[in-house]
PDB file of C-alpha atoms in Angstrom:
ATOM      1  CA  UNK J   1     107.282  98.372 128.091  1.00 76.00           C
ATOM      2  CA  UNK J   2     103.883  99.570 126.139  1.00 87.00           C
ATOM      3  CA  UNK J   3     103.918  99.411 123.088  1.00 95.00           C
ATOM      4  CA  UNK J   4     102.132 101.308 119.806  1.00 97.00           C
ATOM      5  CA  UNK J   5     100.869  99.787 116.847  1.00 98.00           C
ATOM      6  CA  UNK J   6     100.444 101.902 113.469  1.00 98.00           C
ATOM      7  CA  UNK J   7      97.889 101.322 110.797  1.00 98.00           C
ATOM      8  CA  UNK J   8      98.760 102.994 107.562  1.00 98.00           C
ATOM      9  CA  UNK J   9      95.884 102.984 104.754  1.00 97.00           C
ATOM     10  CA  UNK J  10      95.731 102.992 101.007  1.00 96.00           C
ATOM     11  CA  UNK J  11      95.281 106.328  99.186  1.00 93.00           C
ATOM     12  CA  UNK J  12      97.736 106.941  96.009  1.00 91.00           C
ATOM     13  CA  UNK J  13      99.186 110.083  96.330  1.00 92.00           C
ATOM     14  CA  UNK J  14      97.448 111.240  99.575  1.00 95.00           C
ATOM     15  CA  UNK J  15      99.473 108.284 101.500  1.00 96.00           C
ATOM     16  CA  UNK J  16     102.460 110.848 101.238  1.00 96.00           C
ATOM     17  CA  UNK J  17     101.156 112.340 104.114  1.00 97.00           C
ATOM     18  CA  UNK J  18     101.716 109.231 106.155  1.00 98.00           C
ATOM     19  CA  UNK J  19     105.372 110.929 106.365  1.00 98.00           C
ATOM     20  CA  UNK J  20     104.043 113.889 108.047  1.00 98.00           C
ATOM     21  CA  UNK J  21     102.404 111.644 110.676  1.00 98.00           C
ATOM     22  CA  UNK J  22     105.131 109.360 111.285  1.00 98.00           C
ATOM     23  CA  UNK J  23     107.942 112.881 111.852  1.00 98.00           C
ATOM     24  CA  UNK J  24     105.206 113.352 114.436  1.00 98.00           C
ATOM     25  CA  UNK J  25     105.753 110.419 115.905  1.00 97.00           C
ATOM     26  CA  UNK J  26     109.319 110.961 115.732  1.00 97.00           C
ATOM     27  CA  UNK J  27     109.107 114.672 117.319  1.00 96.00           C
ATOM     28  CA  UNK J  28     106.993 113.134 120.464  1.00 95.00           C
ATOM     29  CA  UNK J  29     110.132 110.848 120.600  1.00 94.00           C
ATOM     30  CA  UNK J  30     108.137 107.651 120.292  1.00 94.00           C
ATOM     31  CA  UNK J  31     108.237 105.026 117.687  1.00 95.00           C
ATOM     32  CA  UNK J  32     105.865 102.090 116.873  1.00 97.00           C
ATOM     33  CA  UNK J  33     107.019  98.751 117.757  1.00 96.00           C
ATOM     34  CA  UNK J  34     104.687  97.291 115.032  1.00 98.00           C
ATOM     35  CA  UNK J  35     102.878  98.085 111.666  1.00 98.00           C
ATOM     36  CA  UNK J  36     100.366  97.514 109.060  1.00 98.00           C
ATOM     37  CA  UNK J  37     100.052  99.137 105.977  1.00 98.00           C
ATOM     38  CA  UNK J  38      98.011  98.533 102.593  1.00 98.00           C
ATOM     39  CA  UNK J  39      98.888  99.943  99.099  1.00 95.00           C
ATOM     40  CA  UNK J  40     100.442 102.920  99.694  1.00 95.00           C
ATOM     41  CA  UNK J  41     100.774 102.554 103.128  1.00 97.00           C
ATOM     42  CA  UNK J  42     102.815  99.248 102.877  1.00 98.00           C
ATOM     43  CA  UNK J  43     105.472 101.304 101.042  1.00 97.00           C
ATOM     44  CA  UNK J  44     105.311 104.457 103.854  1.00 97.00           C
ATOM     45  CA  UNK J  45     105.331 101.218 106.814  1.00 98.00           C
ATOM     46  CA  UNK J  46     108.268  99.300 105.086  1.00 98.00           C
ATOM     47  CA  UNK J  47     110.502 102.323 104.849  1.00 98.00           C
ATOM     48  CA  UNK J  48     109.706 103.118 108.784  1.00 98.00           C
ATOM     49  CA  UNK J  49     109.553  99.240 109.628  1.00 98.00           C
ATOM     50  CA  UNK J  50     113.099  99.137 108.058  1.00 98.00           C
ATOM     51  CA  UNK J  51     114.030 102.756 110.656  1.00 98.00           C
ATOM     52  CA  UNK J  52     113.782 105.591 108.464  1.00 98.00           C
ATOM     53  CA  UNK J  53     112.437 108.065 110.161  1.00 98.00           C
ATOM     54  CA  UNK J  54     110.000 110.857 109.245  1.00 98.00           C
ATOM     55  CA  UNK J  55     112.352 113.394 108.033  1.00 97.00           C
ATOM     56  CA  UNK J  56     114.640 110.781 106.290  1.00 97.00           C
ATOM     57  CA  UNK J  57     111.328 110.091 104.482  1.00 96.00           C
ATOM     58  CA  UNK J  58     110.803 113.068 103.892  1.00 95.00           C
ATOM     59  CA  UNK J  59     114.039 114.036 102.476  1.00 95.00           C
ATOM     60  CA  UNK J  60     113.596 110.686 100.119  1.00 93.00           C
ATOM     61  CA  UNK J  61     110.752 112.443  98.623  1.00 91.00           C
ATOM     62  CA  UNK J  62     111.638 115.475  98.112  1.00 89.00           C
ATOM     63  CA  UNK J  63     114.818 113.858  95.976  1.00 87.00           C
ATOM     64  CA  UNK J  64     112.249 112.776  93.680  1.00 82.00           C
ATOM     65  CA  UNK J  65     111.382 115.467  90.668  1.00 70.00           C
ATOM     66  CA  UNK J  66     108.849 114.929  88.382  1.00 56.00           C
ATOM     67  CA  UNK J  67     111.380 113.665  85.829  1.00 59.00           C
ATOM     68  CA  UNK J  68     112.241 110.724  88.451  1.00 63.00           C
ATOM     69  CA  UNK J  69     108.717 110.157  88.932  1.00 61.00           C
ATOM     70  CA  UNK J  70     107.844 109.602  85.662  1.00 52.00           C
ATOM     71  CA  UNK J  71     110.539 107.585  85.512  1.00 57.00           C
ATOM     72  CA  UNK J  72     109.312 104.775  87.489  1.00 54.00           C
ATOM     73  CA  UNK J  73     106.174 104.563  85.262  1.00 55.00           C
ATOM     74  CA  UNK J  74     106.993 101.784  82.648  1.00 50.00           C
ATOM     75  CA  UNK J  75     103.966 101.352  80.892  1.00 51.00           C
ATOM     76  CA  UNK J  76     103.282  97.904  78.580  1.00 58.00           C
ATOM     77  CA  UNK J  77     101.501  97.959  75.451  1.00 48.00           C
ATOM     78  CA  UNK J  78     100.605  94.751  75.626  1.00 52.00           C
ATOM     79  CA  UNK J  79      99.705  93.986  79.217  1.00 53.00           C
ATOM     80  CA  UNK J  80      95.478  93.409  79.551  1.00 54.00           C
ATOM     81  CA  UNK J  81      95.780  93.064  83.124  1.00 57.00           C
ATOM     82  CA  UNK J  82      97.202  96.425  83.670  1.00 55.00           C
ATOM     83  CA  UNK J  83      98.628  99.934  81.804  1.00 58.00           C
ATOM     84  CA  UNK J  84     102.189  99.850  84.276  1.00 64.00           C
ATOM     85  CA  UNK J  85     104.168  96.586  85.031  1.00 63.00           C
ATOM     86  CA  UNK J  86     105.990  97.942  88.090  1.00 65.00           C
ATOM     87  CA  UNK J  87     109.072  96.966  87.687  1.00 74.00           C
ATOM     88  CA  UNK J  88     111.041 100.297  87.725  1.00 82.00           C
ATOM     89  CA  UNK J  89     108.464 100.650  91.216  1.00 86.00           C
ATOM     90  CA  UNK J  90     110.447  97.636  92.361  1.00 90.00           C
ATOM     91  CA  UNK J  91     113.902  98.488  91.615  1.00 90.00           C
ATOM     92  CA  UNK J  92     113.559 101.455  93.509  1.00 91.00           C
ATOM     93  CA  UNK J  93     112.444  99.809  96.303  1.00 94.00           C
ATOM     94  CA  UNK J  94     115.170  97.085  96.254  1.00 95.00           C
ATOM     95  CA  UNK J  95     117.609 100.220  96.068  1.00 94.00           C
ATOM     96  CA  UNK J  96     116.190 101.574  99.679  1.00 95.00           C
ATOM     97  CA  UNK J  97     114.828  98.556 101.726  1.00 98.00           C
ATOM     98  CA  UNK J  98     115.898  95.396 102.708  1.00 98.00           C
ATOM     99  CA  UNK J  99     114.947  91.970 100.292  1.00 98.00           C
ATOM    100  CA  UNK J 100     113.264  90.253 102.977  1.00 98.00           C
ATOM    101  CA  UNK J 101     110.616  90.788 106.488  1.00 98.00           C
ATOM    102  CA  UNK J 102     113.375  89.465 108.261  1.00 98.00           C
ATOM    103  CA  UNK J 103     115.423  91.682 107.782  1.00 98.00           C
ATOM    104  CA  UNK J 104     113.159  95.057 108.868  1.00 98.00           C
ATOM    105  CA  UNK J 105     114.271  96.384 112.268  1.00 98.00           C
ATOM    106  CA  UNK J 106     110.540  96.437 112.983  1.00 98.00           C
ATOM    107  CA  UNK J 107     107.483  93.912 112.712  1.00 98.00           C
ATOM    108  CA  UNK J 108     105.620  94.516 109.660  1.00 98.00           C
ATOM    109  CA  UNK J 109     102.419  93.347 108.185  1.00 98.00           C
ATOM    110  CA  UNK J 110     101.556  93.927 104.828  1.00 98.00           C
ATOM    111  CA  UNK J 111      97.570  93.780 103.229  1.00 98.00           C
ATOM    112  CA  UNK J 112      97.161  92.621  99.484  1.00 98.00           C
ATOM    113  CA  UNK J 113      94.235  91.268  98.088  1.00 97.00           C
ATOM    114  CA  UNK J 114      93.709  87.931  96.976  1.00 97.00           C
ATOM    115  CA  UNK J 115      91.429  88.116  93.732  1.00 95.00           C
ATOM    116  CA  UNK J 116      89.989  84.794  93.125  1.00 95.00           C
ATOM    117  CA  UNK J 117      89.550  84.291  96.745  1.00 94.00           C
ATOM    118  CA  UNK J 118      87.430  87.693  97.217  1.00 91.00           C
ATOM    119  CA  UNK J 119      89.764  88.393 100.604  1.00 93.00           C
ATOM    120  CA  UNK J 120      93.021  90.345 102.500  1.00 94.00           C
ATOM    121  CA  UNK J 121      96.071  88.544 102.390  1.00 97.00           C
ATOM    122  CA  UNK J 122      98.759  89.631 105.240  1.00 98.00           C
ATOM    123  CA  UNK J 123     102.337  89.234 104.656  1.00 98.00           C
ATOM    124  CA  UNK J 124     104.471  88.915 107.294  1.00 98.00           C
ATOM    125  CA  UNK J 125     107.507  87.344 106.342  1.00 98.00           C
ATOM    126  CA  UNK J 126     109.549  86.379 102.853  1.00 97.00           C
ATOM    127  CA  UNK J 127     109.759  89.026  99.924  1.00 98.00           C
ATOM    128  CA  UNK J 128     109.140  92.631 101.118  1.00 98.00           C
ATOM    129  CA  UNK J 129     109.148  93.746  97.868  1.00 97.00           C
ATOM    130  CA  UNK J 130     107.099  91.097  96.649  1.00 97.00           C
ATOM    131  CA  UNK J 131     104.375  92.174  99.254  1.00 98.00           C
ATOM    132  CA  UNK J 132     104.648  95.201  98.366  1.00 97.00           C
ATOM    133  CA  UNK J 133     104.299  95.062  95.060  1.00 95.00           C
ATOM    134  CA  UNK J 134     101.325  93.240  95.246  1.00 96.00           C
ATOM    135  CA  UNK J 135      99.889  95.383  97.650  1.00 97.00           C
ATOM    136  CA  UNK J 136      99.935  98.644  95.301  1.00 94.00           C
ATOM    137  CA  UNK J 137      98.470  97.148  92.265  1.00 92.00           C
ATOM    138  CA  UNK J 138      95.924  99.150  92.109  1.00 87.00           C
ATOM    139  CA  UNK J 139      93.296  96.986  89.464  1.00 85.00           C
ATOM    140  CA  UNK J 140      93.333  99.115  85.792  1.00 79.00           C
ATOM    141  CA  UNK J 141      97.158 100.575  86.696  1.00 82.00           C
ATOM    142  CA  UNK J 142      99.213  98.303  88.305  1.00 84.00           C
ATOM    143  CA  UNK J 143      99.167  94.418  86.949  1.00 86.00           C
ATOM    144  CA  UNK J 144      98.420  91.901  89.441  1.00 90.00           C
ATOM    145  CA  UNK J 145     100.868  90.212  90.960  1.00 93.00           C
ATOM    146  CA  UNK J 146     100.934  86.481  91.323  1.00 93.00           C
ATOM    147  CA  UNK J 147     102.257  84.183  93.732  1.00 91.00           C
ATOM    148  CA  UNK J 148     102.555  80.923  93.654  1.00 90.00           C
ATOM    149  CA  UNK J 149      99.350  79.930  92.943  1.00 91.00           C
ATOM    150  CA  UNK J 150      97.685  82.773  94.292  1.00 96.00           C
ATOM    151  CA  UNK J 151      96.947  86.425  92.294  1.00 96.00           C
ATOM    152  CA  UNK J 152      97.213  89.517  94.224  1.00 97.00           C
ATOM    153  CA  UNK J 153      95.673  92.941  93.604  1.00 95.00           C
ATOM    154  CA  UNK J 154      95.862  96.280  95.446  1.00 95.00           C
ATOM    155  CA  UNK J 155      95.147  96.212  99.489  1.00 96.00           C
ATOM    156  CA  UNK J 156      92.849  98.809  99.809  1.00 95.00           C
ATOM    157  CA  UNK J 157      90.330  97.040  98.045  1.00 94.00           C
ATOM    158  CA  UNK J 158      89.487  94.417 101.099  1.00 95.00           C
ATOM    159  CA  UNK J 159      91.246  96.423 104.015  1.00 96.00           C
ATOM    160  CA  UNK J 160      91.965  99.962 103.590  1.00 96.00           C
ATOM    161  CA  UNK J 161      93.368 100.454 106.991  1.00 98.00           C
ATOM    162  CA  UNK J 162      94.326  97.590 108.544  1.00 98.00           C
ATOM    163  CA  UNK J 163      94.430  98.274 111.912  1.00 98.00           C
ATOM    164  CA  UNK J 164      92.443  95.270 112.907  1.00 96.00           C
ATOM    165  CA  UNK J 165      95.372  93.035 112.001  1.00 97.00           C
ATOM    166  CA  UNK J 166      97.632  94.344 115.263  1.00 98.00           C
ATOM    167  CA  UNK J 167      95.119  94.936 117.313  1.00 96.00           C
ATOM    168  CA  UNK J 168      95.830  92.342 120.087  1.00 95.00           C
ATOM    169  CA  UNK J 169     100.003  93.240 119.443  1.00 95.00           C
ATOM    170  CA  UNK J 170     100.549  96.488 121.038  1.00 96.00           C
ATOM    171  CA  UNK J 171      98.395  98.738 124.173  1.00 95.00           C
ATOM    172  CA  UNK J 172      98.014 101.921 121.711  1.00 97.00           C
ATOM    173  CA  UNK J 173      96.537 101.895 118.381  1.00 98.00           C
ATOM    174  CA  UNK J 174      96.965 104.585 115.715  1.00 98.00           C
ATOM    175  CA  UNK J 175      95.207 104.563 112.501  1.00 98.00           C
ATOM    176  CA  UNK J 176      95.728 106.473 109.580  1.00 98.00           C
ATOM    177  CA  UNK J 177      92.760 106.887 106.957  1.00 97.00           C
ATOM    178  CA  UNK J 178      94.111 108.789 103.995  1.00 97.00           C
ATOM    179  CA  UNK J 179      91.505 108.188 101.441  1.00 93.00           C
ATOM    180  CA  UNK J 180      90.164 111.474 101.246  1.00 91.00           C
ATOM    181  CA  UNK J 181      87.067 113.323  99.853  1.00 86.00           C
ATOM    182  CA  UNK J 182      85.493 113.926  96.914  1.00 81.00           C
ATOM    183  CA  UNK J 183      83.338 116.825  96.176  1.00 80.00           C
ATOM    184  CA  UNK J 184      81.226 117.737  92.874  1.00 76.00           C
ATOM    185  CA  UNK J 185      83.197 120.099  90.194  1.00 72.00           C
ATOM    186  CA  UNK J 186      80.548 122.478  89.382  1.00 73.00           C
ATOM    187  CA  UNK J 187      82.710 123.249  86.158  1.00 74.00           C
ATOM    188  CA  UNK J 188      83.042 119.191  85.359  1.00 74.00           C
ATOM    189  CA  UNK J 189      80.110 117.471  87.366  1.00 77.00           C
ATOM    190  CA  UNK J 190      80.326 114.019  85.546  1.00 80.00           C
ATOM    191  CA  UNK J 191      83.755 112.111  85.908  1.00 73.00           C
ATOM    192  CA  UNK J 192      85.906 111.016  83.396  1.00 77.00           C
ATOM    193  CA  UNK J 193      86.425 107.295  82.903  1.00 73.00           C
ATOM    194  CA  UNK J 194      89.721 107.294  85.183  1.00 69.00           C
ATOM    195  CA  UNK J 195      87.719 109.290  87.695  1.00 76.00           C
ATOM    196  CA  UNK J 196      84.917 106.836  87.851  1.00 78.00           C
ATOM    197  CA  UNK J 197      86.345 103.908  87.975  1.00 75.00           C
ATOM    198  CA  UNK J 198      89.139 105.098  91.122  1.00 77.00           C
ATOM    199  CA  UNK J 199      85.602 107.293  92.877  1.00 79.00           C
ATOM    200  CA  UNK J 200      84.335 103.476  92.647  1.00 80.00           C
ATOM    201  CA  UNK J 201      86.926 102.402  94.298  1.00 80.00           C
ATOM    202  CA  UNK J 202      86.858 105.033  96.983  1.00 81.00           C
ATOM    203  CA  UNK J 203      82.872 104.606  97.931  1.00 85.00           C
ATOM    204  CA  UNK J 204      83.815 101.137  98.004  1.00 83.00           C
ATOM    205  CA  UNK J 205      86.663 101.480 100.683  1.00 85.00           C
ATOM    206  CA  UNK J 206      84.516 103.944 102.688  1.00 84.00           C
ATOM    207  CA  UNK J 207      81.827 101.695 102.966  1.00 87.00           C
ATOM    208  CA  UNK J 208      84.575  99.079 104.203  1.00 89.00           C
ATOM    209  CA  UNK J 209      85.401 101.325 106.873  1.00 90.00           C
ATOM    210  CA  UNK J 210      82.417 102.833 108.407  1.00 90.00           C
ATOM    211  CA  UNK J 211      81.571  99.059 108.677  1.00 91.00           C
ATOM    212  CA  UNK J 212      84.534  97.960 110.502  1.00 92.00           C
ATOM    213  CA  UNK J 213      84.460 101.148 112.652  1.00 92.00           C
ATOM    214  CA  UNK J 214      81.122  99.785 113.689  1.00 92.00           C
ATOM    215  CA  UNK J 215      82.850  96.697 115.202  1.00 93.00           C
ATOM    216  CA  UNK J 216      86.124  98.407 116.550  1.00 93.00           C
ATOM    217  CA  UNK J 217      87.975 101.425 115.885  1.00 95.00           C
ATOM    218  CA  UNK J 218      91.863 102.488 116.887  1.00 97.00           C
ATOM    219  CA  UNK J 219      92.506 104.644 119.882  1.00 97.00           C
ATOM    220  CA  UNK J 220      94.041 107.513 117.686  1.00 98.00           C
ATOM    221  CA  UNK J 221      91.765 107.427 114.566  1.00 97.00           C
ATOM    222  CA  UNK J 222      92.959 110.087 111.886  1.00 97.00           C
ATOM    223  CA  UNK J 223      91.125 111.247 108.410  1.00 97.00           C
ATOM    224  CA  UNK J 224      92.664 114.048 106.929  1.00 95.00           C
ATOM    225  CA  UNK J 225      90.471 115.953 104.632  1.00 90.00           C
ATOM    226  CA  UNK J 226      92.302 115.467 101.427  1.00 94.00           C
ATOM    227  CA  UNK J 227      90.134 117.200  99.459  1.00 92.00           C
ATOM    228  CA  UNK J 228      89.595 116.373  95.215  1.00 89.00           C
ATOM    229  CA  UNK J 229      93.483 114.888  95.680  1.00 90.00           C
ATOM    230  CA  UNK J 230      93.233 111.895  92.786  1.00 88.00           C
ATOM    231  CA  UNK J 231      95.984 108.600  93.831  1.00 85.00           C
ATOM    232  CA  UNK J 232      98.169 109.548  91.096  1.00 84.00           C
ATOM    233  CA  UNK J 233      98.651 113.201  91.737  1.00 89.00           C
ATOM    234  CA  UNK J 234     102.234 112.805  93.338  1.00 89.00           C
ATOM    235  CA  UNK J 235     103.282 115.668  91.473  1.00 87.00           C
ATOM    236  CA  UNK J 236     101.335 117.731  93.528  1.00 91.00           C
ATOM    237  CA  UNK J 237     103.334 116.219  96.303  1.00 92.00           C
ATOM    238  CA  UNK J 238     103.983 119.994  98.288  1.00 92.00           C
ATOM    239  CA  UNK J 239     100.560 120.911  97.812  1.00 95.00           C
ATOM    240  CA  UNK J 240      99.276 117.592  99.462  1.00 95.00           C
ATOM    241  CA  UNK J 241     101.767 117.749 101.956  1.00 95.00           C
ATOM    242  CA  UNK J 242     100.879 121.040 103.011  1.00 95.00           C
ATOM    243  CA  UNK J 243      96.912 120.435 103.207  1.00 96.00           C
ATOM    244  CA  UNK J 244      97.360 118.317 106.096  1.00 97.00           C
ATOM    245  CA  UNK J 245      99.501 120.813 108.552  1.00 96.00           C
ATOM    246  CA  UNK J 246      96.529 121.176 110.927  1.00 96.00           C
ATOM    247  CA  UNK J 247      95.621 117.290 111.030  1.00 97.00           C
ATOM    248  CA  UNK J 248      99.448 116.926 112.425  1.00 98.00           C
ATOM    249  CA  UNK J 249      98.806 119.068 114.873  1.00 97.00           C
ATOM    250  CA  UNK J 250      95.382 117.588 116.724  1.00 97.00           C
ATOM    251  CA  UNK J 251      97.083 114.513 115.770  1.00 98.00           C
ATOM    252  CA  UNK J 252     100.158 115.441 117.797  1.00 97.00           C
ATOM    253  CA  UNK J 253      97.862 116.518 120.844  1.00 96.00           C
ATOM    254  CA  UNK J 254      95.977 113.347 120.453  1.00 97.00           C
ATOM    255  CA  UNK J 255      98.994 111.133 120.925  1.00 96.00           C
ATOM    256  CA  UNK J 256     101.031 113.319 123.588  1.00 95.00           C
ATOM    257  CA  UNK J 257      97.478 112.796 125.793  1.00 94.00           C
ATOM    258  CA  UNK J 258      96.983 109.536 125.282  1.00 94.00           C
ATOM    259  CA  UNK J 259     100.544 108.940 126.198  1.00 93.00           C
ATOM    260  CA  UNK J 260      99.861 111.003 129.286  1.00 90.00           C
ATOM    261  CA  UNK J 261      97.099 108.679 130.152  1.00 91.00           C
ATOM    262  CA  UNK J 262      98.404 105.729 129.348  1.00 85.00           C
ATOM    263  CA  UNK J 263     101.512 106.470 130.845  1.00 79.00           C
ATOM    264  CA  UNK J 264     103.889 105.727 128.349  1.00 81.00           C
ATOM    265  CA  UNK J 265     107.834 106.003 128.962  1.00 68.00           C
ATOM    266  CA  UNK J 266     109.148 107.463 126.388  1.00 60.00           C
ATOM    267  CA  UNK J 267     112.089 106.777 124.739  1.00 52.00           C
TER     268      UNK J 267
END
């Protein structure tokens, strides 16, 4: 039987849309057999890898207020590495998914960075939320994560969507680039310090990508616009959600042809 492989890239907040995406997916009645995800997108890919589907997702979400949310944050006063320790992040997680790779109902691969070695990391078996974890810790907020010997930062920073990584282990490749775009407030022109420092991060990652698009790209490549959406504006989770009702759609045409093509059995 083919098979589909799903990229899912870093973004903060934007990722949520990932969910849309993936319900999709689920609405074609098709379901990737493996998946790849970094920061944001390694939370979105565990939660499918372990057979949620889009809506259950979806519903997840929506559980969450603002008063949850905030919840999660725990911030440390003394931490020089980072302003939140993610451990509330974790416990959440360990509530919903499974403790280890091996126990996902689907194959999934999960980028981190490796700081002192100036490279992606991909996790594949052993502590999901260990991965995880060190996949979303996004330099400045989240404190790195170390293992073993080896100190992990967020996964966007080396491999924003890391579709390259299953490439060669399914016949249709989906990618989903959720970084977004920035445009110039007219009323605020210069950034703030937080602004800076994540817009650094984002010319960085799109640099990262028109490079590797260069070399290869997916078969379904998708960018939704995103527009002046920051990583940590989940509380404007309906409005972000919303923005992206179009994408799904050519997104939905793109797959149901290439399926067609392809000639895909559907499940």
């Amino acid at each position: 039987m083919k098979t589909i492989g799903l990229a899912l890239g870093s973004g903060g907040a934007r990722g949520l849309v990932h969910i849309s995406f993936i319900q999709a997916l689920d609405e074609l009645g098709v379901r990737a057999s493996v998946i790849s995800g970094a920061s944001i997108g390694s939370i979105i890919g565990a939660f499918y890898a372990a057979g949620f589907s889009g809506n259950e997702m979806f519903e997840l979400v929506e559980s969450l207020g603002l008063r949850e949310l905030s919840r999660m944050v725990d911030f440390t006063v003394l931490g020089i590495s980072g302003l939140v320790k993610g451990h509330r992040v974790e416990d959440f997680l360990k509530k919903h998914l499974p403790a280890t790779f091996e126990e996902l109902e689907y194959p999934l691969n999960i980028v981190a960075t490796n700081y002192w070695k100036s490279d992606d990391a991909v996790f594949r078996s052993g502590d999901l939320i260990e991965a995880i974890r060190a996949s979303i810790s996004i330099p400045g907020i989240f404190t790195p994560v170390k293992v073993r010997d080896d100190v992990y930062i967020d996964g966007g920073l080396s491999n924003p969507v890391p579709y390259d990584i299953i490439r060669d282990q399914c016949d249709l490749l989906i990618g989903i680039d959720v970084s977004g775009t920035m445009t110039c407030s007219r009323r605020n022109p210069v950034p703030n310090m937080f602004e800076a420092i994540m817009g650094t991060f984002h010319i960085m990652e799109m640099s990262m990508m028109e490079s590797k698009m260069k070399v290869s790209r997916p078969d379904i490549y998708v960018k939704p616009d995103l527009r002046n959406y920051q990583i940590m504006d989940f509380h404007r989770k309906d409005e972000i959600l919303a923005s992206v009702e179009k994408d799904v759609e050519k997104f939905r045409q793109a797959v149901s042809g290439k399926l067609k093509e392809r000639k895909f059995k559907l499940f």
